[in-house]
C-alpha atoms as one frame of an Amber mdcrd trajectory, in Angstrom:
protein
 -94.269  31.681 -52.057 -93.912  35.029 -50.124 -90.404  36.240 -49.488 -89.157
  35.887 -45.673 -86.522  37.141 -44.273 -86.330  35.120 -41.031 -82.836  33.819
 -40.402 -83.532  30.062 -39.548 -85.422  29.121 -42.526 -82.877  31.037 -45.376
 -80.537  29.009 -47.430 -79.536  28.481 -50.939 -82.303  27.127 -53.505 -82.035
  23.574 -54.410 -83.409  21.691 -56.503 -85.628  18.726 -54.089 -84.451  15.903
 -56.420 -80.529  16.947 -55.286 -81.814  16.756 -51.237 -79.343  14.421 -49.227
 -80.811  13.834 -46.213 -83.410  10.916 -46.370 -86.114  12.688 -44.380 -86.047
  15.628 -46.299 -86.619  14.051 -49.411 -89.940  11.654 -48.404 -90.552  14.998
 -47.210 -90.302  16.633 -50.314 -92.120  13.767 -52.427 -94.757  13.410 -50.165
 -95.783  17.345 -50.565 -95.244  17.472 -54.452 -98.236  14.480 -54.669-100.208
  15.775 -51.958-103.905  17.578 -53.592-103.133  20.680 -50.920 -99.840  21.659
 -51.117 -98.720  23.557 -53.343 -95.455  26.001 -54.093 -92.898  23.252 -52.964
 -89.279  24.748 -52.484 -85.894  23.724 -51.246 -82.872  25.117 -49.479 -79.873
  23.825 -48.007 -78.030  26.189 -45.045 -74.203  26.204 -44.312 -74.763  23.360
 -41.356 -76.525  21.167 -44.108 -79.893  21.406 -42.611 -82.804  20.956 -45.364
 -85.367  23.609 -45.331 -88.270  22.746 -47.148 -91.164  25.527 -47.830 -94.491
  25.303 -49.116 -97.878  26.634 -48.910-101.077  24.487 -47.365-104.100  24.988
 -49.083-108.170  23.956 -48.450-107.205  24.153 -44.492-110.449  23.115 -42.604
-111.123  26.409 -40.997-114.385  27.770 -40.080-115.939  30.720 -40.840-115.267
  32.618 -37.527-112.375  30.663 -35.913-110.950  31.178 -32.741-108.139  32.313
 -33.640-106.770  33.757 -36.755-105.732  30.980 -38.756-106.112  31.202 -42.437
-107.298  28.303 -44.818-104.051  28.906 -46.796-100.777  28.959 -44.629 -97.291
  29.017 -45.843 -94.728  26.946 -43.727 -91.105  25.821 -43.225 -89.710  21.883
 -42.235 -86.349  21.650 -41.130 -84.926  18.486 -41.373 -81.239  17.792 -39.647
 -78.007  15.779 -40.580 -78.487  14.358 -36.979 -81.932  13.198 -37.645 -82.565
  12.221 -33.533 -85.444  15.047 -33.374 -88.799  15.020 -35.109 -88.336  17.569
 -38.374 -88.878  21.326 -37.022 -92.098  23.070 -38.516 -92.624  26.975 -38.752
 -95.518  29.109 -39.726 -94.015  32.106 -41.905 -96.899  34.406 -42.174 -95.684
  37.619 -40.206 -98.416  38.126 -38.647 -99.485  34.793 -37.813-100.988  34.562
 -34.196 -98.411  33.773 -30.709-100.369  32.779 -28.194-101.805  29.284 -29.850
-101.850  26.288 -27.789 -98.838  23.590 -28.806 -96.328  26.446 -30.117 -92.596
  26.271 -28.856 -90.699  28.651 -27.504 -87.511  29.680 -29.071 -84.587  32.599
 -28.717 -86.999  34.091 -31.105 -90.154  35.803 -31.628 -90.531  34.686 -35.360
 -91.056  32.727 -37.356 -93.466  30.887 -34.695 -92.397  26.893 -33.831 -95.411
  24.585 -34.183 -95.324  21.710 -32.018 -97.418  19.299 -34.378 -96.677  15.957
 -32.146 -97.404  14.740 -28.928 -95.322  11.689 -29.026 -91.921  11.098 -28.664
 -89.845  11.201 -31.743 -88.051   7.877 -31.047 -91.218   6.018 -30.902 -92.785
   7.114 -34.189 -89.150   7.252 -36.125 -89.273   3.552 -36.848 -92.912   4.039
 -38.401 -92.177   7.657 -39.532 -94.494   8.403 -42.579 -94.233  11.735 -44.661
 -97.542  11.448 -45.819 -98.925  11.407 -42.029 -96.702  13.778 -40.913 -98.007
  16.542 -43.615-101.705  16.005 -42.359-100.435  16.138 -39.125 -99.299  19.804
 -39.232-102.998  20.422 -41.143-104.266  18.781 -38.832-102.482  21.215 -36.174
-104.349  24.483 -37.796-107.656  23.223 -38.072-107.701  21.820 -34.189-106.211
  25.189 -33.363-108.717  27.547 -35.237-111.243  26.169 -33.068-109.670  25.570
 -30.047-109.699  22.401 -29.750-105.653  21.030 -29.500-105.274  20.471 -26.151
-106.969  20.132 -22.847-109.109  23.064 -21.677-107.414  22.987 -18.019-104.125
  23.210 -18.994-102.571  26.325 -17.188 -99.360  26.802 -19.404 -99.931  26.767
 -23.180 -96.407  26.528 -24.288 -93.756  24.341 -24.677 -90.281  25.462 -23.633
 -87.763  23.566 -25.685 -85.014  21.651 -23.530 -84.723  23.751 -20.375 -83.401
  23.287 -16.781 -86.176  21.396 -14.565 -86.336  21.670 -11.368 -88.017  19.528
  -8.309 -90.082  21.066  -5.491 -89.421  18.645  -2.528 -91.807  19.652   0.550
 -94.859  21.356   1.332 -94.308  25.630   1.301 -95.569  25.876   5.109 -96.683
  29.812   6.356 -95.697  31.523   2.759 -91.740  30.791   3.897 -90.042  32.617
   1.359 -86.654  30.634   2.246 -85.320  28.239   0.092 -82.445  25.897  -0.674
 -81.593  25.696  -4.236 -79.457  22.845  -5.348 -78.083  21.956  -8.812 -78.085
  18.330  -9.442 -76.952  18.316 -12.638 -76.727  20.838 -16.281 -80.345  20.722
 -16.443 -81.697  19.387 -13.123 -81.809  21.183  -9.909 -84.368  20.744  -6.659
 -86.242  23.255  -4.190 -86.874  22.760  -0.823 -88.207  25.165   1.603 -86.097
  25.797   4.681 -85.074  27.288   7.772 -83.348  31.024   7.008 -80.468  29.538
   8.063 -80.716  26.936   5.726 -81.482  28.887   2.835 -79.661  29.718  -0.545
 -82.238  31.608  -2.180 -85.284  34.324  -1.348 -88.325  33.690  -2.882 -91.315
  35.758  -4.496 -94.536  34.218  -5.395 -96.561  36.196  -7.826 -99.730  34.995
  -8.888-101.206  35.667 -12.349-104.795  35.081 -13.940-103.941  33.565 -17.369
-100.557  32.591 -19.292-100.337  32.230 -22.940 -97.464  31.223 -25.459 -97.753
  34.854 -26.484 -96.003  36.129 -22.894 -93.501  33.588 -24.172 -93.018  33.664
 -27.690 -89.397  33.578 -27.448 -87.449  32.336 -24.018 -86.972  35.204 -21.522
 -82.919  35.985 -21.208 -83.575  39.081 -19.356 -86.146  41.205 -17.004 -86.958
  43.135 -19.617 -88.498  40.673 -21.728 -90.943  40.100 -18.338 -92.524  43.058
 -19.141 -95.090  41.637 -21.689 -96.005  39.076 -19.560 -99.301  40.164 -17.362
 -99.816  39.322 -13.602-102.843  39.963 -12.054-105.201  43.095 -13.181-103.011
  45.275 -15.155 -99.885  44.364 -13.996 -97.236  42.650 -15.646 -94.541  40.554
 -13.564 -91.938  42.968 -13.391 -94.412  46.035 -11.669 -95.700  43.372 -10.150
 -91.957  42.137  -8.741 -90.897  45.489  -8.013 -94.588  46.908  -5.704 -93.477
  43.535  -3.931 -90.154  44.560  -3.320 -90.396  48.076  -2.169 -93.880  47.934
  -0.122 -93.283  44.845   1.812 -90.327  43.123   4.031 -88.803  41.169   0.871
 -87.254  43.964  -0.194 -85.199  43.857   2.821 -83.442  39.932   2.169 -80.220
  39.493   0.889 -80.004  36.380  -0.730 -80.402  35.751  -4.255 -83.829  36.441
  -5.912 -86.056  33.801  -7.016 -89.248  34.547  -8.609 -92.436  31.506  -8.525
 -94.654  31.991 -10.843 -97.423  30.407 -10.461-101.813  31.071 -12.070-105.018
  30.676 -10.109-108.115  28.747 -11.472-111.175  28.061 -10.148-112.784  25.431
 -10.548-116.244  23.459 -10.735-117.428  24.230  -7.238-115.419  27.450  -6.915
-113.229  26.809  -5.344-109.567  28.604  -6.188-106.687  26.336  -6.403-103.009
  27.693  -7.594-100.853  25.461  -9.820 -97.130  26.562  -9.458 -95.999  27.214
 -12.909 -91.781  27.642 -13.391 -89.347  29.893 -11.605 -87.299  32.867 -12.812
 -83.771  32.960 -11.337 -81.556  36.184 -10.915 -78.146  36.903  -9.073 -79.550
  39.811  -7.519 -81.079  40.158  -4.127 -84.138  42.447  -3.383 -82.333  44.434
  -1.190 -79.661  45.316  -4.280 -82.927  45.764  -6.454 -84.875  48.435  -3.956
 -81.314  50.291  -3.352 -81.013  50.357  -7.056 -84.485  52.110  -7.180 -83.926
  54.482  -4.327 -80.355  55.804  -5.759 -80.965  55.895  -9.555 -83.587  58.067
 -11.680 -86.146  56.148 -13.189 -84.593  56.327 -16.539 -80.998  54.497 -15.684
 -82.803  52.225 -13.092 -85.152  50.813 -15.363 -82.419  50.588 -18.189 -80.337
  48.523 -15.302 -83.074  46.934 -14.032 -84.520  45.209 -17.512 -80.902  44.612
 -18.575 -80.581  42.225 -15.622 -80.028  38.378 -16.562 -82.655  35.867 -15.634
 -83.257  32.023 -16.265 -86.385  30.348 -17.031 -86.509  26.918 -14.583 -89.493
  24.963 -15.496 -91.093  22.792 -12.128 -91.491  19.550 -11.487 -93.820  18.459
  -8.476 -92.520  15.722  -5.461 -94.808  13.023  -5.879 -97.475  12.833  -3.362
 -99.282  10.030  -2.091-102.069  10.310  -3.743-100.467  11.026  -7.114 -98.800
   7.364  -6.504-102.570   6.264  -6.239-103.254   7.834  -9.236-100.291   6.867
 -11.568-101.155   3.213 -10.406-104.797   3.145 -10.769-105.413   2.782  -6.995
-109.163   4.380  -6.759-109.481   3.220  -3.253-106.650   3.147   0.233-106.554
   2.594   3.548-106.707   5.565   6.133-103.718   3.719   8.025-102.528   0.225
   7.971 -99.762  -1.067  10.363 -96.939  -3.415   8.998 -95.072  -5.809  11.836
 -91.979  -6.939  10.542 -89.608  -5.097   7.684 -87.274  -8.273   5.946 -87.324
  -9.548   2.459 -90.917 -10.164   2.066 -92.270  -7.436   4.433 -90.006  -4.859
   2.730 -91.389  -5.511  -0.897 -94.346  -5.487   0.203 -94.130  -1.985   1.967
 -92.584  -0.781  -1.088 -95.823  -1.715  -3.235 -98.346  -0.386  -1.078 -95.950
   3.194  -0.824 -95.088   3.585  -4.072 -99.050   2.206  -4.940-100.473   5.253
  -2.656-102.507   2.009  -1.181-102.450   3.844   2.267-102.717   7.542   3.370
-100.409   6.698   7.108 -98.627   3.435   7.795 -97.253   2.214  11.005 -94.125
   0.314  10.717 -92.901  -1.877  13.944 -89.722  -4.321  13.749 -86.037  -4.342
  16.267 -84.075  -5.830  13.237 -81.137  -3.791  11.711 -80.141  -4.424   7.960
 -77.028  -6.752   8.339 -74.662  -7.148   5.153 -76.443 -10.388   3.857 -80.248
  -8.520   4.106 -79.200  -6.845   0.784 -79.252  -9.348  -1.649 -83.257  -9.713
  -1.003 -84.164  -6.573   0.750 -85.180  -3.054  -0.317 -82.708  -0.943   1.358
 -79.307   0.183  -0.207 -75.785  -0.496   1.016 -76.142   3.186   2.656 -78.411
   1.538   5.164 -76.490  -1.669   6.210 -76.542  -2.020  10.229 -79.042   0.736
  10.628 -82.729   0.009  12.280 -84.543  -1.376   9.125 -88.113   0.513  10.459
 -86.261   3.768  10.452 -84.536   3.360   7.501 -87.301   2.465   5.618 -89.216
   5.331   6.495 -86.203   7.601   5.496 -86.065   5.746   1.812 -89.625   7.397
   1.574 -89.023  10.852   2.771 -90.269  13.406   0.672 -93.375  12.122  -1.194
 -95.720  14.183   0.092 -99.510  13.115   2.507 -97.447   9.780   2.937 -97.451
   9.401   6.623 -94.535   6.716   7.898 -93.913   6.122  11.640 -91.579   3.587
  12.964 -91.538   1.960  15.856 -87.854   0.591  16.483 -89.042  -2.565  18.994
 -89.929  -6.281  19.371 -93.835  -6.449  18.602 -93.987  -8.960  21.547 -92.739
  -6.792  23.878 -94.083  -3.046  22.951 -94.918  -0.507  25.855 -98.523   0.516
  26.104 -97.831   3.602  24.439 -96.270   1.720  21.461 -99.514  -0.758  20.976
-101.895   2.750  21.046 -99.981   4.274  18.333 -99.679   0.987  16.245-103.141
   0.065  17.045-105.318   3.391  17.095-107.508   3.499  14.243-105.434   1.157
  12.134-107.629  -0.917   9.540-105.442  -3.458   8.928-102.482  -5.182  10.672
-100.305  -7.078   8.460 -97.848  -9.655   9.856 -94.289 -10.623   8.049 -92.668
 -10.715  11.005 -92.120 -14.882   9.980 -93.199 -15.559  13.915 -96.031 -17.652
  15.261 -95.691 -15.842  18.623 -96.745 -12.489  16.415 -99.485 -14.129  14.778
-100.989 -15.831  17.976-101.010 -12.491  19.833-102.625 -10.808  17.032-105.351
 -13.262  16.633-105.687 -12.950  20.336-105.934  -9.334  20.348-109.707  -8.625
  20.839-109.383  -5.044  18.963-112.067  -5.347  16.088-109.758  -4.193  12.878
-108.516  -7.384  10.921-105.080  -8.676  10.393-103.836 -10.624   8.098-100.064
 -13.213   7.808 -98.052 -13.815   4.818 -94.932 -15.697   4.616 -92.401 -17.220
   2.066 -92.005 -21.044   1.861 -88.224 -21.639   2.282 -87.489 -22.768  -1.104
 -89.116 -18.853  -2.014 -90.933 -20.306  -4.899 -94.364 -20.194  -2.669 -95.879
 -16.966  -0.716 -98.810 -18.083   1.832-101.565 -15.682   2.895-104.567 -15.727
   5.638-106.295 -12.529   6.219-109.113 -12.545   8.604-113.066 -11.821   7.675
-114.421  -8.680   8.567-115.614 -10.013  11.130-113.299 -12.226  12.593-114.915
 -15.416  12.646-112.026 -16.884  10.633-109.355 -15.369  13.424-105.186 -15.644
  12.364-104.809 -19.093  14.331-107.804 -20.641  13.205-106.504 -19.729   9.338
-103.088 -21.335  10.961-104.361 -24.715  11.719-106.381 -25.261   8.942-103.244
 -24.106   7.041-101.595 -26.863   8.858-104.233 -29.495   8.036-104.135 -28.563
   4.651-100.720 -29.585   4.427-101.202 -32.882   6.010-104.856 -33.551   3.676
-104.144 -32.335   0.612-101.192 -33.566  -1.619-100.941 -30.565  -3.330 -98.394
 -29.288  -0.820 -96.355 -32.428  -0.419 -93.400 -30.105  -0.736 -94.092 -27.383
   0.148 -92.702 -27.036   3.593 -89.407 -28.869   2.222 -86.224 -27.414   2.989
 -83.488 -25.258   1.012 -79.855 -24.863   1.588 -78.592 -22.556   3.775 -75.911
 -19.956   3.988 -73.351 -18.746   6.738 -74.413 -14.919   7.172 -71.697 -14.196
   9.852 -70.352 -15.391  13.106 -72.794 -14.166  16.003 -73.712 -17.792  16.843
 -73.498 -21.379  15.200 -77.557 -20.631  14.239 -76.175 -16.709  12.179 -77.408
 -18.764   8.843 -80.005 -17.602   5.979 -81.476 -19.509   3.477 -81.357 -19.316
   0.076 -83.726 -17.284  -1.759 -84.424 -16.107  -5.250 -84.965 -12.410  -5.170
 -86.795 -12.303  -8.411 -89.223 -15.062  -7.069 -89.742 -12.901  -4.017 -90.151
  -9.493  -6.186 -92.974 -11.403  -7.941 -94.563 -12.970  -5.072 -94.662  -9.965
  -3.342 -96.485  -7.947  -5.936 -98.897 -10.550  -6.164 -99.414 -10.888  -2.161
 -99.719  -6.726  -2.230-102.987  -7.271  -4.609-104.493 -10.213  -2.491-104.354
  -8.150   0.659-106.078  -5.572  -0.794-108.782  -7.327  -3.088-109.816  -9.964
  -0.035-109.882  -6.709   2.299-112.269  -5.086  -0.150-114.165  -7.642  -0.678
-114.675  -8.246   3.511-113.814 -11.975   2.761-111.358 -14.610   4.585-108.401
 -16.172   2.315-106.247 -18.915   3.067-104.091 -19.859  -0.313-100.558 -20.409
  -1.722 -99.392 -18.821  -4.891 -96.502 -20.820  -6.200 -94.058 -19.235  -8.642
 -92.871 -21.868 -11.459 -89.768 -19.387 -12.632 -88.729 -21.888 -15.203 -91.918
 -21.073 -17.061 -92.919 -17.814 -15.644 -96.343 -19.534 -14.334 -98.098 -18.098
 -11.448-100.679 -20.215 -10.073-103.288 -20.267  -7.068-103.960 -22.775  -4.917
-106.429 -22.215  -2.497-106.830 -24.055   0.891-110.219 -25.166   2.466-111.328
 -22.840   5.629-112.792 -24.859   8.373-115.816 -23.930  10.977-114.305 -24.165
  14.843-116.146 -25.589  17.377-115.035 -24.459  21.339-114.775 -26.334  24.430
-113.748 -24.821  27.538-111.919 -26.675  30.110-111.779 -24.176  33.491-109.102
 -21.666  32.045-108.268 -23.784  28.612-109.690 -23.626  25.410-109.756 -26.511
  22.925-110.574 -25.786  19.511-111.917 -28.308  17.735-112.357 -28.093  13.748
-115.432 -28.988  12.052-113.798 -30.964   9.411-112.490 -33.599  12.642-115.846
 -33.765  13.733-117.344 -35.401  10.417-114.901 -37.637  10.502-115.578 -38.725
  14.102-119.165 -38.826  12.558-118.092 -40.444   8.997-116.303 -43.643  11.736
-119.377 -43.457  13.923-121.896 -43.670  11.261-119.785 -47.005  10.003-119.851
 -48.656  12.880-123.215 -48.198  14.933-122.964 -51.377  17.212-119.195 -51.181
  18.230-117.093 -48.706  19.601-114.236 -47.163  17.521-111.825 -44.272  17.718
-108.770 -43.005  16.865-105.725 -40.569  17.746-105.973 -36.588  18.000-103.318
 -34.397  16.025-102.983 -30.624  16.578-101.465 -27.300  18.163-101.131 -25.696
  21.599-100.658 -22.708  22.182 -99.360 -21.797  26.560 -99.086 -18.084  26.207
-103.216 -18.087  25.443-104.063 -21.685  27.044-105.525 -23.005  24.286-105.339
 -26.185  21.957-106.590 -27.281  18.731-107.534 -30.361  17.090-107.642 -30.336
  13.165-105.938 -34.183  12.198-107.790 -36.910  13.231-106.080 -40.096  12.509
-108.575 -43.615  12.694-108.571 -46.616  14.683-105.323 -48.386  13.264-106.414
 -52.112  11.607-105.126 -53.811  15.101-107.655 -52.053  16.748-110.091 -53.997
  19.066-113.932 -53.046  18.488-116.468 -54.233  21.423-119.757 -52.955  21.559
-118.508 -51.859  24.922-114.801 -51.244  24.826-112.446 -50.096  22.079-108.777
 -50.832  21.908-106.900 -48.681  20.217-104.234 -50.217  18.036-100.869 -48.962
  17.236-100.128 -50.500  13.852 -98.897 -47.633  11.410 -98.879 -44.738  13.612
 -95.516 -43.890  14.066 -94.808 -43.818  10.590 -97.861 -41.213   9.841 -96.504
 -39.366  12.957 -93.210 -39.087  11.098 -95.616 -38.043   7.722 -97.192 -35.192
   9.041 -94.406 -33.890  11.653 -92.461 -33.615   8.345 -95.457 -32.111   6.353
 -95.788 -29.131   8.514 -92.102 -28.626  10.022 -92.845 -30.013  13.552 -95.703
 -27.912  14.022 -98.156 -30.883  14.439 -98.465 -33.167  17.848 -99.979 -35.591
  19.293-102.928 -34.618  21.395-105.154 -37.413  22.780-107.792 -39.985  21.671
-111.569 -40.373  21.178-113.837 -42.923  21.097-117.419 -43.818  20.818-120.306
 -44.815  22.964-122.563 -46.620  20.170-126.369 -45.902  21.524-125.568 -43.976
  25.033-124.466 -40.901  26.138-120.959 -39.768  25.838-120.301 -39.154  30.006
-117.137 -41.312  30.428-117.161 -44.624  31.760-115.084 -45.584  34.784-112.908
 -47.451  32.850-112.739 -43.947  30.410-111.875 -41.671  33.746-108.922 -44.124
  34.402-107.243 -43.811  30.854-107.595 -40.273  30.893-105.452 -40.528  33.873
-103.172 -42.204  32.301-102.857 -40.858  29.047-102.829 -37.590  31.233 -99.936
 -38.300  33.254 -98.396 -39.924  30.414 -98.604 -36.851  28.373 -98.012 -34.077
  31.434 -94.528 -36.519  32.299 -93.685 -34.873  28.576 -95.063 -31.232  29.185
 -97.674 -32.020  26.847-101.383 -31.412  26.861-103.866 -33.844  26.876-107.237
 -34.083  24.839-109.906 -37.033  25.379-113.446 -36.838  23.187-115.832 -39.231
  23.660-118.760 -39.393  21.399-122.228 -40.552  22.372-125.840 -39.829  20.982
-126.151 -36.488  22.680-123.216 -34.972  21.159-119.118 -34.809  21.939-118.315
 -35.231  25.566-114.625 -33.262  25.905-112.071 -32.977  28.334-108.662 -31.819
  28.635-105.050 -30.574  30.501-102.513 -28.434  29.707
């Protein structure tokens, strides 16, 4: 082995058998048996650190290689008491190149620091292999000869060891050179650009073409050791700094000096783009800096002016929306989406689609405020309790940059005009949470052509529901609604669905102030899941109607789609009855089964009297005391109340009874005398309740229907 003199890697000669630390010694074994490595020596140092040298032989290095690396190279592992750090690796040769890719910088210019790993030391320790870790640092001269270590489009090729980081919060508007510098802790600080009034700090950008580890081969402690490192052309940073200073106004500001350093690439189509490297910090302000010039000769200024102190503050970058859409794997977002209604669910699922980057500008419209209670389910911190939830939201998000959030502090159902054009203009998708049928009726109502979709929470929490509209609407919010409904009553699948949780006192604004009680985790998963949906079924230009329930006991997610029924419309003057496809073939089904009698049965469904409309989606038949003439039917009452009482408990009071139908076996279906009277009847019957009224009477030419409100 060559004698070096460099300071970190002396020590006293030991014999490797005598090594104490555990590293060290697989270290040591591992080189003595490996075919190229040869000249293994030992040393211990006064802090007990193990320095182990040796020389690496057969290196695969070409004939002409990038850069000069030799196919023998003689090297120094460090291995420390601590042990929480990967083993430190040096190249000794004296001459050995600074400006490879994946070399650290240190307080010193040599011996150069080879960073041979990419990973984290605390995930390989467990697995830690000597053997592997010996062709690892081969490995790192043979990739390096040729170039080859790292990624060609990496600006800075160096790694600073552990060194203040700091955050760039906003968007540098007009080249402001006004900043606000804050520490947040010993090695964390952020930047924003403000006001002058606002400021801390002046800043100087200067731009530079290229930065290698050899501008850096030790940490810069003062402007002096700026000098090696070139700007643009033939300047370094310090002429650079100082032609800034004393030809333009900078040199006039009196706050402290802050240098951004930052390299221009083009690219592909090119196109220049500038990647904002680290900042150099000094206590000086330009103005002391061009007095100093003016005053001194050029010998004692530039001896004052390269002894002054700076610090190296590597940069961090504000996320951005679209570097949320990247992290997350979203390849595709929305241009703006609007969001009605901000609670437990709504809030989650706002969170997703911001912290997703699912959607370049979102709209956010609720009149709630964050009471005390809201926290145990919803997004916002303790900070935020009885503040507007829309606004607050939208504040929880400041900062990551190209994500657009407006609120709109108001009641959906009563927005001015102005409010509807900015929640509706050029919005692609409305979602609902807002828990209210009025909401979802008036959206399905709305005639604007973008689709909107409803998703609620069951209130036992362990179910999420979802309808999203087509693309083109056929399958509109309250169609989706009532089938939703008829699912319920149908299918007995969701016997339970729709059953009831406890409740809790929230406070004592009226006997109703009560919430019920929820399972935050359920809702964290359900929401995730009900983020996804809304996106796939909006990509894929498709209507969806389905529960997800949540079996926490198991961790079990599982679908359960509902059937989507065709709607068939009859229009009564200014009312519209709905009629679903699925009660029609079973008017048919009874028909079909009784060809020479009349039969019938009773109408179940909606109404809605802010639209003037009613649907029919539960048809229940003729009950068995019934009375079937091939001219008259009778219908019965036997069992009726009791599947009333079924289904008004199925779907929460959300079904009623509508009206009857009947048949006319072999004629037309234009009511009979005796038909016109019952309608009366039924009608005034029904109207004496402020209830609609629904008769259908089928015949051989198709459904005769008429109807009040």
């Amino acid at each position: 082995m060559t004698g070096y003199n460099h300071k970190i890697t002396n020590g006293s000669l030991i014999r490797g058998e005598h090594l104490k630390l555990s590293r060290a010694k697989a270290i040591y074994k591992a080189a003595t048996v490996h075919p190229y490595i040869k000249d293994v020596l030992c040393y211990v140092n006064g802090k007990g650190d193990a320095v182990i040298k040796m020389r690496l032989t057969h290196l695969e290095i070409p004939d002409e290689p990038i850069y000069e690396i030799n196919a023998e190279e003689e090297i120094a592992i460090i291995c420390h008491p601590e042990d929480i750090n990967i083993p430190e690796v040096y190249a000794l040769r004296k001459n050995f190149p600074t400006e490879l890719p994946h070399s650290n910088a240190r307080s010193f210019a040599r011996p150069v620091s080879l960073c041979v790993s990419d990973v984290a030391f605390a995930d390989i320790r467990p697995q830690f292999n000597a053997h592997d870790f010996l062709n690892s640092i081969r490995r790192w001269f043979s990739l390096n000869s040729i170039n080859k270590l790292h990624e060609s489009n990496r600006p800075l090729e160096v790694f600073f060891g552990f060194q203040e980081v700091c955050c760039i919060l906003n968007e540098r508007s007009d080249a402001n050179p006004y900043i606000k510098y804050s520490k947040k802790a010993n090695y964390s600080s952020t930047l924003e650009f403000v006001e002058k009034s606002k400021a801390t700090h002046y800043l100087v950008g200067i731009p530079t073409e290229k930065i290698h580890a050899s501008n850096f081969v030790h940490i810069p402690q003062t402007m002096g050791d700026l000098k090696g490192v070139q700007s643009t052309g033939q300047f370094s940073l310090t002429d650079s700094l100082l032609d800034i200073l004393t030809k333009t106004v900078a040199g006039k500001s009196t706050l402290p000096l802050v240098l951004l350093i930052f390299i221009t690439q083009t690219n592909e189509e090119n196109k220049k783009t500038s990647h904002n490297l680290f900042l150099i910090k000094t206590n000086h302000s330009p103005k002391d800096i061009v007095h100093k010039k003016m005053i001194l000769c050029k010998n004692a200024f530039e001896k004052w002016f390269y002894e002054l102190s700076v610090e190296v503050v590597l940069l961090e970058f504000m996320t951005s929306r679209n570097g949320n859409a990247i992290n997350n794997g979203i390849k595709e977002w929305f241009k703006k989406v609007s969001v009605v209604g901000t609670g437990t669910l709504g809030s989650a699922v706002i969170d997703h689609f911001v912290r997703q980057g699912c959607s370049e500008e979102i709209n956010l419209v609720d009149c709630d405020i964050l009471l005390p209670h809201n926290l145990s389910r919803h997004t916002l911190t303790t900070d935020k309790v009885m503040t507007s939830k829309v606004r607050s939201i939208k504040d929880s998000y400041h900062g990551i940059l190209f994500q657009k959030i407006n609120a709109i502090d108001g009641n959906f159902l009563t927005l001015s005009r102005n409010d509807r054009e900015r929640l509706f203009k050029d919005t692609e998708l409305l979602m609902d949470f807002s828990t209210s049928i009025a909401v979802e009726r008036k959206l399905a109502n709305d005639e604007r052509t973008f689709r909107k979709c409803t998703s609620f929470l069951n209130p036992k929490g362990d179910d999420v529901v979802l309808l999203i509209e087509d693309k083109d609407r056929i399958s509109r919010l309250d169609f989706l609604e009532m089938d939703y409904y008829r699912n319920l009553i149908v299918d007995e699948r969701f016997a339970h669905h729709l059953e009831q949780t406890e409740t809790v006192s929230t406070n004592t604004f009226s006997c109703r102030s009560e919430s019920m009680i929820l399972n935050y985790e359920n809702v964290r998963v359900l929401s995730a899941i009900i983020s996804k949906q809304i996106r796939k079924y909006y990509a894929l230009g498709q209507a969806c109607l389905s529960i997800w329930h949540f079996d926490a006991e198991n961790g079990i997610v599982s679908r359960l789609p509902m059937t989507i029924t065709d709607w068939h419309l009859e229009t009564q003057g200014n009312i519209q009855v709905y009629i679903s496809n699925a009660v029609e073939k079973e008017i048919q089904i009874m028909v079909n089964a009784s060809p020479d009698k009349e039969t019938g049965g009773c109408l179940f469904g909606s109404y809605d009297r802010d639209h003037n409309s009613i649907y029919v989606y539960y048809m229940k038949p003729a009950p068995e005391d019934s009375i079937h003439t091939s001219v008259s039917f009778v219908r019965g009452f036997k069992g009726l109340t009791d599947e009333y009482k079924r289904i008004t408990k199925l779907t929460y009071n959300q079904v009623r009874y509508l009206g009857e139908w009947h048949s006319h076996p072999n004629a037309l279906s234009t009511p009979s005398d005796t038909d016109k009277k019952q309608f009366e009847e039924l009608r005034e019957e029904q109207q004496s309740q402020d209830l609609p009224f629904v008769q259908i009477i089928h015949g051989n030419n198709g459904l005769f229907v008429t109807a009040v409100m």
